[in-house]
Amino acid sequence: MTAPNATTEPKVGGRAESAPAPERSHKLWGGRFAGTAARAFEALNNSLAVDARLWPFDIEGSKAWAIALWHAGVLTLGESDRICAGLDAVGRRLADGVIATPSDEDIHTLIDRLLHAEIGDVASKLHTGRSRNDQVATATRLWAMDACRRLDVVIKDLQQALVERAESNVGTLMPGYTHLQRAQPISVAHWMLAHFWPLERDRVRLSHAAASAGVLPLGAGAIAGSGFPVSRVLLQGTLGFASRAKNSIDAVSDRDFVAELLFTLALGASHVSRLAEDLIIYGTSEFGFVRFGDAFSSGSSMMPQKRNPDALELARAAAARRLGDLTSMLALLKGIPSGYNKDLQEDKAILFSAVDATMLVIPAVAGTIRDLRFDTARMRAALDASMMATDLADHLVERGASFREAHGVVGSLARAAEEREVPITALSDETLHAAHRALDASSRASLDPDRSVARREVDCGTGPRAVAEQLAAARTALRG
Ligand code: ARG
């Protein structure tokens, strides 16, 4: 069988022209079995197509293990060096693409077979005091730590795209919506930055997920701890883990870090989905606030006029998939007894596909945002006078009314305008004054959208100075 080629990472790949003669079956556990495994079992049990991409991390872990075995007096320095050099050679073969055989049940088995082919029998000493249980946990954690770094880069770039577009739109006004009903005028930059901060929290969660992954399991063996006095401090330092698992049983079965990363991706995907949904709505002909560029839109095979925001729709769908990934993982974990169980092999398919998809979605959304055109005139035109009703009520409060009284007065004016099918600004000075004696012609100034925005300079508000400060805070966050 041939493991598939990777698009995002080096992987085990088949290349017909370099196919070696079939190598004899190489299992890590054959000794106690008289019969051979059924094909149906091997087909189910084989995880190479999924875990092949762990190879750089598995090799890194194995080299650290070879050094730890020398340090523990189990291997001579010469043996340890030969194993490390052999593992480097195996890495080169894997990077080039090798043909897997049916007995290569997972990446650990394949690397072991290739190591034997490289350096002969001394390879057999590498697995001393180690199990695939602590080995796979180590490689998966290293992979997850690396994935967190890669994810941080793309999320940061999406944030950067939002900041870039916000920067030139601090003074551009649009309607802010609650219940998808026009609520109050806001600055376009303020709306864009509303999507910046959730992503910033996602990056914090990502760093927590990376810290949870950064706990060394190696040395736990199959369940009880290695029978050889390896230095886990040495392993920790060599492999760059922040801490060491305290309990070997927990070490081989803890997949909390996978669930935490999947939660981070699920919540992050729902943030991106909400951003996508805003843009999809604002891009409809009915709203017309934004227009999608050619680079991230598709057309219709039938309707020549169509320009569809597919990247955003796929981002919205991705959130559904990530939610499924998280629930799959939690369901997988909840029922298994302590220690390693083969159920845990399935963690990687979930984890890898969630990370891969996120690495595709986020750059496409960032690109869509950079490619957008704002129709600022349409946004401005959508600011109807009723959206400043709160400002008129605030004005009455400034002139001595209680807010409750003011709310009632402005509510009655809004109703009167609605009945006459005119904007609130079209009501006469007499009508205003009749509604409340403190209202007069000068009160109309409070129905101006620019004034409405300008008086919201509370920090976190949509006022231009507050938004400029918010932008500065966003830029500072991106430097961190
Ligand atoms: N391929 C396995 C996994 O991903 C490696 C660990 C196998 N351990 C075992 N006891 N069979 O979980």
Tab-separated table of C-alpha atoms and ligand atoms in Angstrom:
chain	number	residue	atom	x	y	z
A	1	MET	CA	0.000	0.000	0.000
A	2	THR	CA	1.083	3.526	-0.636
A	3	ALA	CA	0.525	6.318	1.802
A	4	PRO	CA	-0.950	9.399	0.155
A	5	ASN	CA	1.096	12.437	-0.720
A	6	ALA	CA	0.754	15.419	1.539
A	7	THR	CA	-0.065	18.877	0.368
A	8	THR	CA	0.851	20.732	3.536
A	9	GLU	CA	3.655	18.708	5.079
A	10	PRO	CA	6.264	16.168	4.128
A	11	LYS	CA	4.743	12.730	4.102
A	12	VAL	CA	5.398	9.219	3.113
A	13	GLY	CA	4.700	9.055	-0.581
A	14	GLY	CA	4.973	6.321	-3.171
A	15	ARG	CA	7.170	6.833	-6.223
A	16	ALA	CA	6.988	3.985	-8.682
A	17	GLU	CA	10.399	4.569	-10.249
A	18	SER	CA	12.154	4.301	-6.891
A	19	ALA	CA	10.133	1.329	-5.638
A	20	PRO	CA	12.431	-1.091	-3.816
A	21	ALA	CA	11.943	-4.855	-3.969
A	22	PRO	CA	9.151	-5.795	-1.514
A	23	GLU	CA	10.653	-6.046	1.970
A	24	ARG	CA	9.646	-8.891	4.247
A	25	SER	CA	6.929	-8.335	6.830
A	26	HIS	CA	8.101	-6.135	9.690
A	27	LYS	CA	5.879	-6.071	12.745
A	28	LEU	CA	6.723	-4.692	16.170
A	29	TRP	CA	4.673	-7.324	17.988
A	30	GLY	CA	4.689	-10.603	16.023
A	31	GLY	CA	6.328	-12.916	18.585
A	32	ARG	CA	3.349	-14.245	20.504
A	33	PHE	CA	1.206	-14.840	17.391
A	34	ALA	CA	1.170	-18.127	15.514
A	35	GLY	CA	-1.444	-17.150	12.932
A	36	THR	CA	-1.457	-14.208	10.559
A	37	ALA	CA	-3.768	-11.227	10.817
A	38	ALA	CA	-6.893	-11.160	8.680
A	39	ARG	CA	-6.815	-8.688	5.808
A	40	ALA	CA	-10.031	-7.123	7.070
A	41	PHE	CA	-8.367	-6.503	10.442
A	42	GLU	CA	-5.175	-5.133	8.907
A	43	ALA	CA	-7.158	-2.801	6.705
A	44	LEU	CA	-8.985	-1.410	9.712
A	45	ASN	CA	-6.010	-1.313	12.047
A	46	ASN	CA	-3.570	0.296	9.644
A	47	SER	CA	-3.201	4.001	10.384
A	48	LEU	CA	-0.267	4.838	8.118
A	49	ALA	CA	-2.330	6.863	5.665
A	50	VAL	CA	-3.237	9.198	8.531
A	51	ASP	CA	-0.181	9.185	10.785
A	52	ALA	CA	2.531	9.184	8.079
A	53	ARG	CA	2.833	12.925	8.491
A	54	LEU	CA	4.060	12.443	12.053
A	55	TRP	CA	7.389	11.227	10.720
A	56	PRO	CA	9.538	14.319	11.364
A	57	PHE	CA	8.321	14.418	14.955
A	58	ASP	CA	8.617	10.674	15.462
A	59	ILE	CA	12.208	10.799	14.239
A	60	GLU	CA	12.953	13.719	16.530
A	61	GLY	CA	11.476	11.762	19.468
A	62	SER	CA	13.411	8.638	18.552
A	63	LYS	CA	16.720	10.486	18.347
A	64	ALA	CA	16.092	11.979	21.768
A	65	TRP	CA	15.262	8.486	23.027
A	66	ALA	CA	18.498	7.043	21.603
A	67	ILE	CA	20.462	9.742	23.431
A	68	ALA	CA	18.531	9.110	26.653
A	69	LEU	CA	19.306	5.376	26.352
A	70	TRP	CA	23.030	6.186	26.047
A	71	HIS	CA	22.776	8.504	29.053
A	72	ALA	CA	21.076	5.704	31.008
A	73	GLY	CA	23.932	3.321	30.126
A	74	VAL	CA	21.696	1.105	27.967
A	75	LEU	CA	23.386	1.963	24.664
A	76	THR	CA	27.041	2.686	24.021
A	77	LEU	CA	27.844	6.090	22.581
A	78	GLY	CA	28.677	4.413	19.261
A	79	GLU	CA	25.303	2.620	19.147
A	80	SER	CA	23.418	5.766	20.028
A	81	ASP	CA	25.281	7.739	17.356
A	82	ARG	CA	24.636	5.056	14.734
A	83	ILE	CA	20.938	5.033	15.545
A	84	CYS	CA	20.724	8.834	15.349
A	85	ALA	CA	22.555	8.918	12.006
A	86	GLY	CA	20.341	6.073	10.787
A	87	LEU	CA	17.229	7.993	11.812
A	88	ASP	CA	18.457	11.014	9.854
A	89	ALA	CA	18.925	8.774	6.814
A	90	VAL	CA	15.402	7.379	7.314
A	91	GLY	CA	14.127	10.954	7.439
A	92	ARG	CA	15.747	11.657	4.083
A	93	ARG	CA	14.134	8.548	2.597
A	94	LEU	CA	10.749	9.542	3.946
A	95	ALA	CA	11.112	13.069	2.609
A	96	ASP	CA	11.855	11.577	-0.812
A	97	GLY	CA	8.855	9.252	-0.663
A	98	VAL	CA	9.021	5.556	0.071
A	99	ILE	CA	6.764	2.654	-0.780
A	100	ALA	CA	5.030	1.244	2.272
A	101	THR	CA	4.306	-2.456	2.678
A	102	PRO	CA	1.128	-3.932	4.182
A	103	SER	CA	2.945	-4.777	7.408
A	104	ASP	CA	3.812	-1.102	8.016
A	105	GLU	CA	0.827	-0.706	10.290
A	106	ASP	CA	1.705	2.825	11.325
A	107	ILE	CA	4.463	5.415	10.969
A	108	HIS	CA	6.349	4.043	13.989
A	109	THR	CA	6.496	0.585	12.441
A	110	LEU	CA	7.561	1.958	9.076
A	111	ILE	CA	10.377	4.039	10.592
A	112	ASP	CA	11.540	1.000	12.569
A	113	ARG	CA	11.645	-1.089	9.396
A	114	LEU	CA	13.523	1.584	7.465
A	115	LEU	CA	15.969	1.998	10.340
A	116	HIS	CA	16.738	-1.730	10.254
A	117	ALA	CA	17.316	-1.446	6.517
A	118	GLU	CA	19.726	1.454	7.117
A	119	ILE	CA	21.807	0.258	10.061
A	120	GLY	CA	21.007	-3.409	10.607
A	121	ASP	CA	20.444	-5.128	13.935
A	122	VAL	CA	21.563	-2.288	16.198
A	123	ALA	CA	18.235	-0.703	15.239
A	124	SER	CA	16.543	-3.337	17.417
A	125	LYS	CA	17.966	-1.648	20.510
A	126	LEU	CA	16.090	1.617	19.972
A	127	HIS	CA	12.763	0.342	21.234
A	128	THR	CA	14.280	-0.634	24.598
A	129	GLY	CA	12.146	0.644	27.474
A	130	ARG	CA	9.773	2.386	25.087
A	131	SER	CA	6.306	1.597	23.774
A	132	ARG	CA	4.418	2.938	20.826
A	133	ASN	CA	2.015	4.243	23.461
A	134	ASP	CA	4.420	6.868	24.814
A	135	GLN	CA	5.989	7.214	21.372
A	136	VAL	CA	2.779	8.194	19.572
A	137	ALA	CA	1.746	10.517	22.387
A	138	THR	CA	5.115	12.258	22.088
A	139	ALA	CA	4.970	12.646	18.318
A	140	THR	CA	1.353	13.821	18.353
A	141	ARG	CA	2.136	16.415	21.009
A	142	LEU	CA	5.108	17.702	19.032
A	143	TRP	CA	2.894	17.884	15.937
A	144	ALA	CA	0.214	19.782	17.869
A	145	MET	CA	2.772	22.254	19.260
A	146	ASP	CA	3.949	22.935	15.730
A	147	ALA	CA	0.361	23.225	14.478
A	148	CYS	CA	-0.369	25.866	17.127
A	149	ARG	CA	2.543	27.929	15.802
A	150	ARG	CA	1.302	27.599	12.207
A	151	LEU	CA	-2.274	28.453	13.178
A	152	ASP	CA	-1.150	31.511	15.095
A	153	VAL	CA	0.519	32.860	11.957
A	154	VAL	CA	-2.623	32.597	9.809
A	155	ILE	CA	-4.968	33.959	12.483
A	156	LYS	CA	-2.634	36.880	13.013
A	157	ASP	CA	-2.696	37.582	9.296
A	158	LEU	CA	-6.498	37.629	9.303
A	159	GLN	CA	-6.379	40.103	12.186
A	160	GLN	CA	-3.871	42.152	10.208
A	161	ALA	CA	-6.276	42.254	7.249
A	162	LEU	CA	-9.032	43.565	9.533
A	163	VAL	CA	-6.741	46.220	10.980
A	164	GLU	CA	-5.630	47.350	7.513
A	165	ARG	CA	-9.213	47.847	6.379
A	166	ALA	CA	-10.216	49.451	9.695
A	167	GLU	CA	-7.372	51.963	9.522
A	168	SER	CA	-8.782	53.791	6.523
A	169	ASN	CA	-12.373	53.643	7.754
A	170	VAL	CA	-12.377	55.190	11.219
A	171	GLY	CA	-14.541	58.063	9.964
A	172	THR	CA	-16.758	55.990	7.653
A	173	LEU	CA	-20.205	55.451	9.145
A	174	MET	CA	-22.585	52.533	8.755
A	175	PRO	CA	-25.612	51.246	10.626
A	176	GLY	CA	-24.899	49.054	13.619
A	177	TYR	CA	-27.463	46.265	13.938
A	178	THR	CA	-29.076	44.458	16.840
A	179	HIS	CA	-31.520	41.673	15.953
A	180	LEU	CA	-30.412	42.531	12.391
A	181	GLN	CA	-32.538	45.689	12.745
A	182	ARG	CA	-30.921	49.103	12.324
A	183	ALA	CA	-29.854	50.182	15.790
A	184	GLN	CA	-27.311	53.021	15.994
A	185	PRO	CA	-24.683	54.513	13.701
A	186	ILE	CA	-21.190	53.121	14.134
A	187	SER	CA	-17.820	53.545	12.493
A	188	VAL	CA	-16.902	50.893	9.918
A	189	ALA	CA	-13.555	50.484	11.691
A	190	HIS	CA	-15.421	49.753	14.923
A	191	TRP	CA	-17.421	46.995	13.238
A	192	MET	CA	-14.290	45.447	11.707
A	193	LEU	CA	-12.468	45.536	15.022
A	194	ALA	CA	-15.421	43.790	16.658
A	195	HIS	CA	-14.153	40.771	14.713
A	196	PHE	CA	-10.525	41.414	15.643
A	197	TRP	CA	-10.822	40.827	19.391
A	198	PRO	CA	-12.459	37.384	19.271
A	199	LEU	CA	-9.530	36.301	17.091
A	200	GLU	CA	-7.150	37.768	19.643
A	201	ARG	CA	-8.800	35.616	22.316
A	202	ASP	CA	-8.498	32.637	19.952
A	203	ARG	CA	-4.751	33.222	19.809
A	204	VAL	CA	-4.578	33.275	23.602
A	205	ARG	CA	-6.529	29.994	23.689
A	206	LEU	CA	-4.155	28.622	21.067
A	207	SER	CA	-1.207	29.407	23.322
A	208	HIS	CA	-2.972	27.591	26.165
A	209	ALA	CA	-3.597	24.590	23.902
A	210	ALA	CA	0.105	24.644	22.957
A	211	ALA	CA	1.031	24.683	26.652
A	212	SER	CA	-1.255	21.696	27.270
A	213	ALA	CA	0.431	19.866	24.405
A	214	GLY	CA	3.859	20.721	25.796
A	215	VAL	CA	3.884	18.040	28.493
A	216	LEU	CA	6.374	15.219	27.919
A	217	PRO	CA	4.878	11.701	27.906
A	218	LEU	CA	8.051	9.867	26.802
A	219	GLY	CA	9.428	7.538	29.458
A	220	ALA	CA	5.938	6.360	30.407
A	221	GLY	CA	6.454	3.168	28.406
A	222	ALA	CA	3.298	1.167	27.742
A	223	ILE	CA	1.621	2.132	31.020
A	224	ALA	CA	3.841	1.692	34.076
A	225	GLY	CA	6.891	3.779	33.216
A	226	SER	CA	10.088	2.725	31.463
A	227	GLY	CA	12.027	-0.088	33.111
A	228	PHE	CA	15.292	1.725	32.343
A	229	PRO	CA	16.525	4.765	34.262
A	230	VAL	CA	16.182	7.262	31.428
A	231	SER	CA	16.436	10.935	32.293
A	232	ARG	CA	13.097	12.516	31.447
A	233	VAL	CA	14.657	15.879	32.245
A	234	LEU	CA	17.106	15.256	29.411
A	235	LEU	CA	14.251	14.187	27.102
A	236	GLN	CA	12.246	17.241	28.046
A	237	GLY	CA	15.113	19.585	27.254
A	238	THR	CA	16.066	17.838	24.011
A	239	LEU	CA	12.523	17.872	22.663
A	240	GLY	CA	11.490	21.307	23.942
A	241	PHE	CA	8.628	20.300	26.219
A	242	ALA	CA	7.698	22.811	28.920
A	243	SER	CA	6.968	20.143	31.533
A	244	ARG	CA	6.797	16.388	32.160
A	245	ALA	CA	3.745	14.200	32.738
A	246	LYS	CA	3.594	13.159	36.390
A	247	ASN	CA	1.801	9.841	35.920
A	248	SER	CA	2.710	7.257	33.299
A	249	ILE	CA	-0.864	5.906	33.005
A	250	ASP	CA	-2.181	9.396	32.406
A	251	ALA	CA	0.753	10.174	30.105
A	252	VAL	CA	-0.179	7.527	27.526
A	253	SER	CA	-3.908	8.179	27.536
A	254	ASP	CA	-4.147	11.948	27.999
A	255	ARG	CA	-5.547	13.546	24.862
A	256	ASP	CA	-6.877	16.661	26.583
A	257	PHE	CA	-4.513	18.716	24.460
A	258	VAL	CA	-6.233	17.438	21.314
A	259	ALA	CA	-9.670	18.276	22.689
A	260	GLU	CA	-8.458	21.716	23.793
A	261	LEU	CA	-7.023	22.463	20.386
A	262	LEU	CA	-10.227	21.246	18.733
A	263	PHE	CA	-12.270	23.476	21.033
A	264	THR	CA	-10.046	26.416	20.163
A	265	LEU	CA	-10.528	25.670	16.472
A	266	ALA	CA	-14.287	25.185	16.869
A	267	LEU	CA	-14.758	28.481	18.694
A	268	GLY	CA	-12.354	30.225	16.335
A	269	ALA	CA	-14.269	28.824	13.364
A	270	SER	CA	-17.502	30.155	14.805
A	271	HIS	CA	-15.883	33.597	15.126
A	272	VAL	CA	-14.772	33.465	11.513
A	273	SER	CA	-18.212	32.209	10.528
A	274	ARG	CA	-19.886	35.230	12.152
A	275	LEU	CA	-17.516	37.548	10.318
A	276	ALA	CA	-18.319	35.676	7.101
A	277	GLU	CA	-22.042	35.962	7.793
A	278	ASP	CA	-21.812	39.738	8.320
A	279	LEU	CA	-19.996	40.082	5.012
A	280	ILE	CA	-22.376	37.787	3.144
A	281	ILE	CA	-25.349	39.854	4.337
A	282	TYR	CA	-23.616	43.180	3.662
A	283	GLY	CA	-22.691	41.933	0.199
A	284	THR	CA	-26.282	41.242	-0.883
A	285	SER	CA	-27.859	43.639	-3.400
A	286	GLU	CA	-30.351	44.544	-0.680
A	287	PHE	CA	-27.599	45.869	1.591
A	288	GLY	CA	-24.903	46.639	-0.959
A	289	PHE	CA	-22.404	47.786	1.672
A	290	VAL	CA	-19.557	45.669	0.334
A	291	ARG	CA	-18.640	44.252	-3.018
A	292	PHE	CA	-16.570	41.099	-3.311
A	293	GLY	CA	-13.464	41.108	-5.461
A	294	ASP	CA	-12.871	38.676	-8.281
A	295	ALA	CA	-10.057	36.783	-6.601
A	296	PHE	CA	-12.198	35.182	-3.897
A	297	SER	CA	-15.597	34.952	-5.589
A	298	SER	CA	-17.063	32.504	-8.027
A	299	GLY	CA	-19.640	32.832	-10.751
A	300	SER	CA	-22.694	30.766	-11.575
A	301	SER	CA	-22.723	28.223	-14.377
A	302	MET	CA	-26.174	29.464	-15.397
A	303	MET	CA	-26.663	33.043	-14.223
A	304	PRO	CA	-24.078	35.273	-15.896
A	305	GLN	CA	-24.562	38.163	-13.479
A	306	LYS	CA	-23.677	36.208	-10.332
A	307	ARG	CA	-20.697	36.881	-8.084
A	308	ASN	CA	-20.860	34.554	-5.117
A	309	PRO	CA	-18.900	34.819	-1.861
A	310	ASP	CA	-17.976	31.129	-1.811
A	311	ALA	CA	-14.937	31.511	0.434
A	312	LEU	CA	-17.133	33.044	3.123
A	313	GLU	CA	-19.800	30.381	2.738
A	314	LEU	CA	-17.183	27.657	3.068
A	315	ALA	CA	-15.860	29.423	6.169
A	316	ARG	CA	-19.370	29.284	7.612
A	317	ALA	CA	-19.626	25.589	6.785
A	318	ALA	CA	-16.201	24.976	8.329
A	319	ALA	CA	-17.578	26.030	11.704
A	320	ALA	CA	-20.118	23.206	11.487
A	321	ARG	CA	-17.359	20.721	10.694
A	322	ARG	CA	-15.180	21.929	13.601
A	323	LEU	CA	-18.089	21.556	15.987
A	324	GLY	CA	-18.424	17.977	14.754
A	325	ASP	CA	-14.687	17.393	15.222
A	326	LEU	CA	-14.850	18.562	18.819
A	327	THR	CA	-17.862	16.430	19.689
A	328	SER	CA	-16.261	13.403	17.963
A	329	MET	CA	-13.173	13.801	20.101
A	330	LEU	CA	-15.046	14.298	23.352
A	331	ALA	CA	-17.251	11.306	22.611
A	332	LEU	CA	-14.170	9.240	21.772
A	333	LEU	CA	-12.574	10.090	25.104
A	334	LYS	CA	-15.473	9.743	27.451
A	335	GLY	CA	-15.926	6.006	27.513
A	336	ILE	CA	-12.453	4.516	27.397
A	337	PRO	CA	-10.872	2.939	30.447
A	338	SER	CA	-7.601	4.396	31.725
A	339	GLY	CA	-4.362	3.569	29.939
A	340	TYR	CA	-3.896	3.330	26.179
A	341	ASN	CA	-6.763	1.982	24.082
A	342	LYS	CA	-6.793	1.732	20.307
A	343	ASP	CA	-9.674	4.206	20.178
A	344	LEU	CA	-6.957	6.801	20.700
A	345	GLN	CA	-5.531	6.085	17.268
A	346	GLU	CA	-8.534	7.949	15.854
A	347	ASP	CA	-7.536	11.216	17.538
A	348	LYS	CA	-5.136	12.021	14.727
A	349	ALA	CA	-7.592	11.844	11.822
A	350	ILE	CA	-9.811	14.328	13.657
A	351	LEU	CA	-6.977	16.603	14.725
A	352	PHE	CA	-5.203	16.672	11.378
A	353	SER	CA	-8.301	17.366	9.304
A	354	ALA	CA	-9.405	20.140	11.671
A	355	VAL	CA	-6.011	21.852	11.496
A	356	ASP	CA	-5.698	21.350	7.713
A	357	ALA	CA	-9.121	22.815	7.039
A	358	THR	CA	-8.484	25.789	9.313
A	359	MET	CA	-5.192	26.438	7.527
A	360	LEU	CA	-7.176	26.612	4.256
A	361	VAL	CA	-10.140	28.630	5.482
A	362	ILE	CA	-8.455	31.476	7.330
A	363	PRO	CA	-6.132	32.674	4.542
A	364	ALA	CA	-9.097	32.629	2.120
A	365	VAL	CA	-11.143	34.787	4.489
A	366	ALA	CA	-8.193	37.160	4.975
A	367	GLY	CA	-7.878	37.381	1.190
A	368	THR	CA	-11.601	38.060	0.802
A	369	ILE	CA	-11.319	40.946	3.256
A	370	ARG	CA	-8.297	42.465	1.512
A	371	ASP	CA	-10.163	42.095	-1.781
A	372	LEU	CA	-13.421	43.787	-0.600
A	373	ARG	CA	-14.673	47.138	-1.782
A	374	PHE	CA	-16.760	49.206	0.612
A	375	ASP	CA	-19.656	51.191	-0.801
A	376	THR	CA	-19.465	53.974	1.756
A	377	ALA	CA	-22.268	55.950	0.104
A	378	ARG	CA	-24.663	53.002	0.504
A	379	MET	CA	-23.635	52.626	4.123
A	380	ARG	CA	-24.201	56.299	4.771
A	381	ALA	CA	-27.564	56.266	2.987
A	382	ALA	CA	-28.696	53.451	5.265
A	383	LEU	CA	-28.401	55.668	8.346
A	384	ASP	CA	-32.020	56.670	8.795
A	385	ALA	CA	-32.921	59.301	11.351
A	386	SER	CA	-34.727	56.896	13.665
A	387	MET	CA	-31.332	55.380	14.483
A	388	MET	CA	-30.519	58.554	16.416
A	389	ALA	CA	-33.607	58.214	18.638
A	390	THR	CA	-31.371	57.301	21.569
A	391	ASP	CA	-29.367	60.483	20.972
A	392	LEU	CA	-32.556	62.557	21.060
A	393	ALA	CA	-33.511	60.860	24.335
A	394	ASP	CA	-30.004	61.527	25.714
A	395	HIS	CA	-30.428	65.179	24.669
A	396	LEU	CA	-33.658	65.370	26.667
A	397	VAL	CA	-31.842	63.909	29.662
A	398	GLU	CA	-29.225	66.654	29.270
A	399	ARG	CA	-32.112	69.113	29.413
A	400	GLY	CA	-33.390	67.728	32.681
A	401	ALA	CA	-35.719	64.819	31.819
A	402	SER	CA	-35.324	61.381	33.353
A	403	PHE	CA	-34.244	58.750	30.824
A	404	ARG	CA	-37.510	56.870	31.303
A	405	GLU	CA	-39.519	59.993	30.517
A	406	ALA	CA	-37.255	60.827	27.555
A	407	HIS	CA	-37.593	57.276	26.201
A	408	GLY	CA	-41.389	57.627	26.266
A	409	VAL	CA	-41.350	61.029	24.567
A	410	VAL	CA	-38.998	59.958	21.753
A	411	GLY	CA	-40.961	56.722	21.365
A	412	SER	CA	-44.139	58.739	20.779
A	413	LEU	CA	-42.326	60.904	18.204
A	414	ALA	CA	-41.059	57.780	16.426
A	415	ARG	CA	-44.605	56.454	16.321
A	416	ALA	CA	-45.921	59.766	14.974
A	417	ALA	CA	-43.271	59.768	12.231
A	418	GLU	CA	-44.077	56.172	11.367
A	419	GLU	CA	-47.806	56.920	11.131
A	420	ARG	CA	-47.141	59.848	8.804
A	421	GLU	CA	-44.617	57.734	6.904
A	422	VAL	CA	-41.907	60.403	7.265
A	423	PRO	CA	-38.490	60.332	8.973
A	424	ILE	CA	-38.397	61.679	12.500
A	425	THR	CA	-36.425	64.680	11.209
A	426	ALA	CA	-39.449	65.720	9.111
A	427	LEU	CA	-41.585	66.360	12.202
A	428	SER	CA	-42.182	70.076	12.795
A	429	ASP	CA	-40.623	72.071	15.632
A	430	GLU	CA	-44.141	72.419	17.062
A	431	THR	CA	-44.611	68.655	17.109
A	432	LEU	CA	-41.285	68.259	18.884
A	433	HIS	CA	-42.116	70.943	21.418
A	434	ALA	CA	-45.594	69.526	21.969
A	435	ALA	CA	-44.053	66.155	22.790
A	436	HIS	CA	-41.815	67.760	25.447
A	437	ARG	CA	-41.396	71.385	26.391
A	438	ALA	CA	-37.598	71.008	26.496
A	439	LEU	CA	-37.525	70.085	22.784
A	440	ASP	CA	-37.087	72.853	20.201
A	441	ALA	CA	-35.462	73.492	16.822
A	442	SER	CA	-31.959	73.179	18.290
A	443	SER	CA	-32.797	69.616	19.384
A	444	ARG	CA	-32.547	68.482	15.762
A	445	ALA	CA	-28.754	68.574	15.981
A	446	SER	CA	-28.884	65.417	18.086
A	447	LEU	CA	-30.374	63.562	15.094
A	448	ASP	CA	-27.141	63.942	13.145
A	449	PRO	CA	-25.314	60.598	12.714
A	450	ASP	CA	-21.824	62.143	12.876
A	451	ARG	CA	-22.723	63.792	16.150
A	452	SER	CA	-24.176	60.520	17.436
A	453	VAL	CA	-20.905	58.711	16.741
A	454	ALA	CA	-18.736	61.603	17.929
A	455	ARG	CA	-20.287	61.628	21.411
A	456	ARG	CA	-19.450	57.964	21.998
A	457	GLU	CA	-15.888	58.512	23.104
A	458	VAL	CA	-16.148	56.204	26.090
A	459	ASP	CA	-13.248	53.742	25.780
A	460	CYS	CA	-14.719	50.765	23.839
A	461	GLY	CA	-17.084	53.221	22.093
A	462	THR	CA	-17.456	54.039	18.413
A	463	GLY	CA	-16.258	57.662	18.701
A	464	PRO	CA	-13.314	58.512	16.433
A	465	ARG	CA	-10.799	59.064	19.237
A	466	ALA	CA	-11.863	55.880	21.033
A	467	VAL	CA	-11.631	53.886	17.799
A	468	ALA	CA	-8.174	55.347	17.079
A	469	GLU	CA	-7.084	54.162	20.525
A	470	GLN	CA	-8.655	50.782	19.880
A	471	LEU	CA	-6.743	50.526	16.622
A	472	ALA	CA	-3.524	51.322	18.438
A	473	ALA	CA	-4.315	48.591	20.984
A	474	ALA	CA	-5.009	46.159	18.138
A	475	ARG	CA	-1.672	46.975	16.512
A	476	THR	CA	0.072	46.468	19.860
A	477	ALA	CA	-1.660	43.095	20.269
A	478	LEU	CA	-0.378	42.027	16.848
A	479	ARG	CA	3.190	42.862	17.847
A	480	GLY	CA	2.908	40.453	20.807
B	1	ARG	N1	-0.824	3.773	15.696
B	1	ARG	C1	-1.062	3.781	17.092
B	1	ARG	C2	-1.864	5.030	17.507
B	1	ARG	O1	-1.926	5.923	16.739
B	1	ARG	C3	0.224	3.730	17.857
B	1	ARG	C4	0.117	3.181	19.207
B	1	ARG	C5	-0.139	1.728	19.149
B	1	ARG	N2	-0.170	1.158	20.454
B	1	ARG	C6	-0.690	-0.048	20.715
B	1	ARG	N3	-0.689	-0.450	21.945
B	1	ARG	N4	-1.174	-0.791	19.742
B	1	ARG	O2	-2.408	5.121	18.576
